[in-house]
């Protein structure tokens, strides 16, 4: 009797759970299964179509960037490198060396949005005596701390189980950082169909074209840097020669250099005869005197109309 009662209660509980939707039915209808398969097939078709559109947009946007933005990108890169050249020269008095292609080229300089000139100079210059002393003291302190750590007994160390690092941790960290940067705070309410974002594709292809152009521009800028360095060396050599010549001239006995005067083309003519000749040839003329009232004309009727409209007319002689 107790077994029968418990079975009835269990059956009633299951029926109630099915009624309120807390338990899925043991069997599904054929129509529902077919509908789910159809939705799955349509979803795969839409995904493949979107993937095809995305790949076509990659090729198309790269061609557009190459066609319309190549000149602008190349000029921007050249201006950045030239600015870096001149800033380095203004600080140190000499031109820097552009990094080689194997080490990254000019992209190494502007990898973090541009390196400050002070950082470049500080790296290129030798450290001061105070800094070297501070580093030595820090090194001594660090070595002492290491020795004290080594002297500690091995019993203090935790000898428990240590799990090896996961092989997928690096990939997970990269994906997580990408999600935090791009997708975490992005508002996708305007993209319910989940198609690709054109601005992201264009930015990626612009960066790709810029990387391709940078290799060519680096070679051109290395040649330009060599020419600038050669011109700077020539200027320094000329200045040193001029300084030596001026020093030698100062030591010599003072010999005054006579300036050559321009030759007089009319040495035998007087000023009056020249004036008469200019008058006879019509170069110098006598013009009649003209009073100011000769320029006055009729009354300005347009000015009268403007004054009636409450506007100030332009000044005139009429």
GROMACS .gro file of C-alpha atoms in nm:
model
  318
    1UNK     CA    1   0.000   0.000   0.000
    2UNK     CA    2   0.282   0.247   0.082
    3UNK     CA    3   0.465   0.168  -0.243
    4UNK     CA    4   0.152   0.233  -0.450
    5UNK     CA    5   0.094   0.565  -0.274
    6UNK     CA    6   0.452   0.682  -0.328
    7UNK     CA    7   0.434   0.590  -0.698
    8UNK     CA    8   0.112   0.789  -0.743
    9UNK     CA    9   0.264   1.091  -0.568
   10UNK     CA   10   0.578   1.072  -0.785
   11UNK     CA   11   0.366   1.050  -1.099
   12UNK     CA   12   0.157   1.348  -0.992
   13UNK     CA   13   0.472   1.555  -0.923
   14UNK     CA   14   0.607   1.476  -1.269
   15UNK     CA   15   0.277   1.574  -1.431
   16UNK     CA   16   0.274   1.905  -1.243
   17UNK     CA   17   0.634   1.979  -1.346
   18UNK     CA   18   0.550   1.905  -1.708
   19UNK     CA   19   0.242   2.124  -1.684
   20UNK     CA   20   0.432   2.430  -1.563
   21UNK     CA   21   0.721   2.364  -1.804
   22UNK     CA   22   0.986   2.270  -1.551
   23UNK     CA   23   1.065   1.940  -1.720
   24UNK     CA   24   1.105   1.878  -2.093
   25UNK     CA   25   0.887   1.607  -2.244
   26UNK     CA   26   1.050   1.270  -2.300
   27UNK     CA   27   0.962   1.277  -2.668
   28UNK     CA   28   0.939   1.562  -2.918
   29UNK     CA   29   0.699   1.597  -3.201
   30UNK     CA   30   0.815   1.533  -3.555
   31UNK     CA   31   0.712   1.882  -3.673
   32UNK     CA   32   0.916   2.053  -3.399
   33UNK     CA   33   1.220   1.844  -3.484
   34UNK     CA   34   1.188   1.926  -3.853
   35UNK     CA   35   1.149   2.296  -3.775
   36UNK     CA   36   1.468   2.290  -3.564
   37UNK     CA   37   1.659   2.120  -3.844
   38UNK     CA   38   1.532   2.377  -4.093
   39UNK     CA   39   1.638   2.666  -3.870
   40UNK     CA   40   1.980   2.509  -3.825
   41UNK     CA   41   2.025   2.473  -4.202
   42UNK     CA   42   1.914   2.832  -4.265
   43UNK     CA   43   2.153   2.958  -3.998
   44UNK     CA   44   2.443   2.781  -4.165
   45UNK     CA   45   2.346   2.930  -4.501
   46UNK     CA   46   2.332   3.281  -4.356
   47UNK     CA   47   2.669   3.234  -4.186
   48UNK     CA   48   2.832   3.117  -4.509
   49UNK     CA   49   2.680   3.411  -4.698
   50UNK     CA   50   2.803   3.661  -4.439
   51UNK     CA   51   3.148   3.502  -4.447
   52UNK     CA   52   3.157   3.539  -4.824
   53UNK     CA   53   3.056   3.906  -4.801
   54UNK     CA   54   3.320   3.966  -4.535
   55UNK     CA   55   3.598   3.813  -4.746
   56UNK     CA   56   3.491   4.016  -5.050
   57UNK     CA   57   3.492   4.334  -4.841
   58UNK     CA   58   3.849   4.262  -4.729
   59UNK     CA   59   3.972   4.252  -5.088
   60UNK     CA   60   3.761   4.549  -5.197
   61UNK     CA   61   3.860   4.776  -4.909
   62UNK     CA   62   4.228   4.701  -4.956
   63UNK     CA   63   4.207   4.798  -5.323
   64UNK     CA   64   4.025   5.120  -5.234
   65UNK     CA   65   4.283   5.211  -4.972
   66UNK     CA   66   4.566   5.145  -5.217
   67UNK     CA   67   4.399   5.352  -5.488
   68UNK     CA   68   4.292   5.659  -5.290
   69UNK     CA   69   4.497   5.675  -4.970
   70UNK     CA   70   4.845   5.557  -5.069
   71UNK     CA   71   4.980   5.907  -5.126
   72UNK     CA   72   4.833   6.044  -4.806
   73UNK     CA   73   4.967   5.755  -4.597
   74UNK     CA   74   5.315   5.778  -4.748
   75UNK     CA   75   5.334   6.154  -4.689
   76UNK     CA   76   5.221   6.105  -4.331
   77UNK     CA   77   5.491   5.845  -4.266
   78UNK     CA   78   5.759   6.065  -4.426
   79UNK     CA   79   5.654   6.366  -4.221
   80UNK     CA   80   5.670   6.162  -3.901
   81UNK     CA   81   6.020   6.035  -3.981
   82UNK     CA   82   6.144   6.381  -4.084
   83UNK     CA   83   6.004   6.532  -3.765
   84UNK     CA   84   6.187   6.268  -3.566
   85UNK     CA   85   6.508   6.343  -3.759
   86UNK     CA   86   6.493   6.715  -3.688
   87UNK     CA   87   6.393   6.675  -3.323
   88UNK     CA   88   6.683   6.439  -3.265
   89UNK     CA   89   6.925   6.674  -3.443
   90UNK     CA   90   6.801   6.976  -3.248
   91UNK     CA   91   6.865   6.788  -2.924
   92UNK     CA   92   7.191   6.607  -2.997
   93UNK     CA   93   7.337   6.800  -3.291
   94UNK     CA   94   7.351   6.498  -3.522
   95UNK     CA   95   7.113   6.287  -3.724
   96UNK     CA   96   7.000   5.950  -3.583
   97UNK     CA   97   7.027   5.610  -3.748
   98UNK     CA   98   6.703   5.466  -3.879
   99UNK     CA   99   6.646   5.111  -3.748
  100UNK     CA  100   6.714   4.835  -3.998
  101UNK     CA  101   6.441   4.639  -4.171
  102UNK     CA  102   6.518   4.326  -3.970
  103UNK     CA  103   6.463   4.509  -3.641
  104UNK     CA  104   6.134   4.663  -3.756
  105UNK     CA  105   6.231   4.982  -3.938
  106UNK     CA  106   6.053   5.305  -3.857
  107UNK     CA  107   5.761   5.109  -3.713
  108UNK     CA  108   5.984   5.033  -3.415
  109UNK     CA  109   6.009   5.406  -3.340
  110UNK     CA  110   5.637   5.478  -3.363
  111UNK     CA  111   5.513   5.142  -3.232
  112UNK     CA  112   5.361   5.299  -2.921
  113UNK     CA  113   5.218   5.604  -3.092
  114UNK     CA  114   5.553   5.783  -3.113
  115UNK     CA  115   5.851   5.786  -2.880
  116UNK     CA  116   5.932   6.105  -2.697
  117UNK     CA  117   6.250   6.284  -2.799
  118UNK     CA  118   6.373   6.288  -2.442
  119UNK     CA  119   6.342   5.911  -2.425
  120UNK     CA  120   6.540   5.871  -2.746
  121UNK     CA  121   6.812   6.105  -2.627
  122UNK     CA  122   6.831   5.947  -2.285
  123UNK     CA  123   6.869   5.603  -2.440
  124UNK     CA  124   7.137   5.719  -2.681
  125UNK     CA  125   7.335   5.919  -2.423
  126UNK     CA  126   7.553   5.767  -2.153
  127UNK     CA  127   7.412   5.743  -1.797
  128UNK     CA  128   7.526   5.995  -1.540
  129UNK     CA  129   7.745   5.915  -1.241
  130UNK     CA  130   7.456   5.949  -0.992
  131UNK     CA  131   7.243   5.705  -1.189
  132UNK     CA  132   7.530   5.457  -1.211
  133UNK     CA  133   7.588   5.483  -0.836
  134UNK     CA  134   7.219   5.432  -0.766
  135UNK     CA  135   7.212   5.126  -0.991
  136UNK     CA  136   7.517   4.982  -0.817
  137UNK     CA  137   7.361   5.032  -0.474
  138UNK     CA  138   7.037   4.870  -0.591
  139UNK     CA  139   7.236   4.579  -0.732
  140UNK     CA  140   7.415   4.530  -0.401
  141UNK     CA  141   7.087   4.537  -0.207
  142UNK     CA  142   6.932   4.289  -0.447
  143UNK     CA  143   7.226   4.050  -0.416
  144UNK     CA  144   7.205   4.066  -0.036
  145UNK     CA  145   6.833   3.988  -0.044
  146UNK     CA  146   6.896   3.693  -0.275
  147UNK     CA  147   7.159   3.558  -0.037
  148UNK     CA  148   6.922   3.583   0.259
  149UNK     CA  149   6.654   3.402   0.063
  150UNK     CA  150   6.897   3.125  -0.026
  151UNK     CA  151   6.994   3.084   0.338
  152UNK     CA  152   6.634   3.010   0.441
  153UNK     CA  153   6.570   2.642   0.505
  154UNK     CA  154   6.391   2.442   0.245
  155UNK     CA  155   6.126   2.344   0.500
  156UNK     CA  156   5.960   2.686   0.464
  157UNK     CA  157   5.886   2.622   0.097
  158UNK     CA  158   5.543   2.492   0.003
  159UNK     CA  159   5.587   2.138  -0.123
  160UNK     CA  160   5.223   2.093  -0.222
  161UNK     CA  161   5.085   2.001  -0.562
  162UNK     CA  162   5.160   2.257  -0.835
  163UNK     CA  163   4.960   2.247  -1.154
  164UNK     CA  164   5.145   2.303  -1.478
  165UNK     CA  165   5.044   2.613  -1.677
  166UNK     CA  166   4.780   2.553  -1.939
  167UNK     CA  167   4.877   2.546  -2.306
  168UNK     CA  168   4.565   2.743  -2.395
  169UNK     CA  169   4.617   3.025  -2.146
  170UNK     CA  170   4.798   3.252  -2.392
  171UNK     CA  171   4.525   3.218  -2.655
  172UNK     CA  172   4.255   3.279  -2.397
  173UNK     CA  173   4.431   3.593  -2.273
  174UNK     CA  174   4.459   3.727  -2.628
  175UNK     CA  175   4.093   3.662  -2.700
  176UNK     CA  176   3.992   3.817  -2.369
  177UNK     CA  177   4.192   4.134  -2.435
  178UNK     CA  178   4.045   4.157  -2.785
  179UNK     CA  179   3.696   4.127  -2.642
  180UNK     CA  180   3.765   4.395  -2.381
  181UNK     CA  181   3.903   4.636  -2.641
  182UNK     CA  182   3.652   4.586  -2.923
  183UNK     CA  183   3.331   4.419  -2.822
  184UNK     CA  184   3.271   4.475  -2.452
  185UNK     CA  185   3.136   4.830  -2.475
  186UNK     CA  186   3.018   4.823  -2.837
  187UNK     CA  187   2.655   4.909  -2.902
  188UNK     CA  188   2.526   4.660  -3.160
  189UNK     CA  189   2.164   4.768  -3.151
  190UNK     CA  190   2.201   4.916  -3.500
  191UNK     CA  191   2.329   4.585  -3.640
  192UNK     CA  192   2.062   4.323  -3.566
  193UNK     CA  193   2.165   4.107  -3.863
  194UNK     CA  194   2.520   4.078  -3.724
  195UNK     CA  195   2.693   4.170  -4.049
  196UNK     CA  196   3.052   4.291  -4.066
  197UNK     CA  197   3.152   4.644  -3.962
  198UNK     CA  198   3.292   4.838  -4.256
  199UNK     CA  199   3.492   5.083  -4.044
  200UNK     CA  200   3.675   4.800  -3.869
  201UNK     CA  201   3.758   4.634  -4.200
  202UNK     CA  202   3.883   4.964  -4.343
  203UNK     CA  203   4.099   5.034  -4.038
  204UNK     CA  204   4.254   4.687  -4.056
  205UNK     CA  205   4.329   4.718  -4.427
  206UNK     CA  206   4.468   5.069  -4.382
  207UNK     CA  207   4.711   4.936  -4.123
  208UNK     CA  208   4.806   4.652  -4.358
  209UNK     CA  209   4.872   4.888  -4.651
  210UNK     CA  210   5.066   5.119  -4.421
  211UNK     CA  211   5.291   4.831  -4.315
  212UNK     CA  212   5.357   4.746  -4.681
  213UNK     CA  213   5.434   5.108  -4.770
  214UNK     CA  214   5.656   5.160  -4.467
  215UNK     CA  215   5.917   4.917  -4.599
  216UNK     CA  216   5.948   5.112  -4.925
  217UNK     CA  217   5.947   5.449  -4.749
  218UNK     CA  218   6.215   5.337  -4.504
  219UNK     CA  219   6.452   5.273  -4.793
  220UNK     CA  220   6.380   5.618  -4.936
  221UNK     CA  221   6.427   5.784  -4.599
  222UNK     CA  222   6.758   5.606  -4.543
  223UNK     CA  223   6.882   5.753  -4.872
  224UNK     CA  224   6.749   6.094  -4.770
  225UNK     CA  225   6.921   6.061  -4.433
  226UNK     CA  226   7.252   5.986  -4.604
  227UNK     CA  227   7.211   6.297  -4.820
  228UNK     CA  228   7.129   6.509  -4.516
  229UNK     CA  229   7.430   6.377  -4.330
  230UNK     CA  230   7.655   6.448  -4.629
  231UNK     CA  231   7.518   6.803  -4.657
  232UNK     CA  232   7.572   6.858  -4.285
  233UNK     CA  233   7.932   6.739  -4.313
  234UNK     CA  234   7.993   6.973  -4.608
  235UNK     CA  235   7.850   7.270  -4.417
  236UNK     CA  236   8.070   7.195  -4.119
  237UNK     CA  237   8.375   7.166  -4.342
  238UNK     CA  238   8.297   7.502  -4.509
  239UNK     CA  239   8.247   7.672  -4.174
  240UNK     CA  240   8.578   7.542  -4.046
  241UNK     CA  241   8.756   7.666  -4.361
  242UNK     CA  242   8.597   8.010  -4.330
  243UNK     CA  243   8.698   8.031  -3.966
  244UNK     CA  244   9.058   7.948  -4.057
  245UNK     CA  245   9.062   8.207  -4.338
  246UNK     CA  246   8.921   8.479  -4.113
  247UNK     CA  247   9.183   8.399  -3.851
  248UNK     CA  248   9.459   8.427  -4.112
  249UNK     CA  249   9.324   8.758  -4.242
  250UNK     CA  250   9.320   8.898  -3.891
  251UNK     CA  251   9.685   8.814  -3.848
  252UNK     CA  252   9.790   8.981  -4.172
  253UNK     CA  253   9.879   9.347  -4.193
  254UNK     CA  254   9.576   9.553  -4.267
  255UNK     CA  255   9.531   9.575  -4.640
  256UNK     CA  256   9.216   9.757  -4.735
  257UNK     CA  257   9.020   9.604  -5.015
  258UNK     CA  258   8.909   9.863  -5.265
  259UNK     CA  259   8.558   9.831  -5.397
  260UNK     CA  260   8.508   9.877  -5.769
  261UNK     CA  261   8.292  10.172  -5.859
  262UNK     CA  262   8.037  10.157  -6.134
  263UNK     CA  263   8.138  10.332  -6.455
  264UNK     CA  264   7.969  10.663  -6.539
  265UNK     CA  265   7.806  10.630  -6.882
  266UNK     CA  266   7.776  11.009  -6.932
  267UNK     CA  267   8.095  11.158  -6.792
  268UNK     CA  268   8.100  11.455  -7.034
  269UNK     CA  269   7.732  11.557  -6.994
  270UNK     CA  270   7.584  11.805  -6.750
  271UNK     CA  271   7.259  11.755  -6.561
  272UNK     CA  272   7.084  12.031  -6.756
  273UNK     CA  273   7.173  11.880  -7.093
  274UNK     CA  274   7.045  11.541  -6.981
  275UNK     CA  275   6.717  11.697  -6.863
  276UNK     CA  276   6.671  11.876  -7.197
  277UNK     CA  277   6.727  11.552  -7.384
  278UNK     CA  278   6.463  11.370  -7.176
  279UNK     CA  279   6.211  11.650  -7.241
  280UNK     CA  280   6.286  11.645  -7.613
  281UNK     CA  281   6.230  11.268  -7.631
  282UNK     CA  282   5.895  11.295  -7.451
  283UNK     CA  283   6.002  11.108  -7.140
  284UNK     CA  284   5.953  11.409  -6.912
  285UNK     CA  285   5.619  11.581  -6.982
  286UNK     CA  286   5.433  11.875  -6.834
  287UNK     CA  287   5.076  11.789  -6.742
  288UNK     CA  288   4.802  12.054  -6.702
  289UNK     CA  289   4.669  12.131  -6.357
  290UNK     CA  290   4.324  11.980  -6.288
  291UNK     CA  291   4.110  12.103  -5.995
  292UNK     CA  292   3.906  11.863  -5.781
  293UNK     CA  293   3.569  11.998  -5.899
  294UNK     CA  294   3.651  11.875  -6.248
  295UNK     CA  295   3.591  11.521  -6.125
  296UNK     CA  296   3.240  11.595  -5.994
  297UNK     CA  297   2.956  11.462  -6.206
  298UNK     CA  298   2.578  11.448  -6.173
  299UNK     CA  299   2.391  11.376  -5.856
  300UNK     CA  300   2.386  11.018  -5.732
  301UNK     CA  301   2.024  10.912  -5.745
  302UNK     CA  302   2.108  10.563  -5.618
  303UNK     CA  303   2.253  10.716  -5.302
  304UNK     CA  304   1.927  10.905  -5.246
  305UNK     CA  305   1.728  10.581  -5.270
  306UNK     CA  306   1.963  10.410  -5.026
  307UNK     CA  307   1.928  10.692  -4.775
  308UNK     CA  308   1.550  10.663  -4.791
  309UNK     CA  309   1.584  10.293  -4.708
  310UNK     CA  310   1.796  10.379  -4.404
  311UNK     CA  311   2.124  10.259  -4.554
  312UNK     CA  312   2.452  10.446  -4.590
  313UNK     CA  313   2.565  10.476  -4.954
  314UNK     CA  314   2.924  10.440  -5.061
  315UNK     CA  315   3.119  10.769  -5.078
  316UNK     CA  316   3.146  10.916  -5.427
  317UNK     CA  317   3.214  11.246  -5.606
  318UNK     CA  318   2.865  11.263  -5.762
   0.00000   0.00000   0.00000
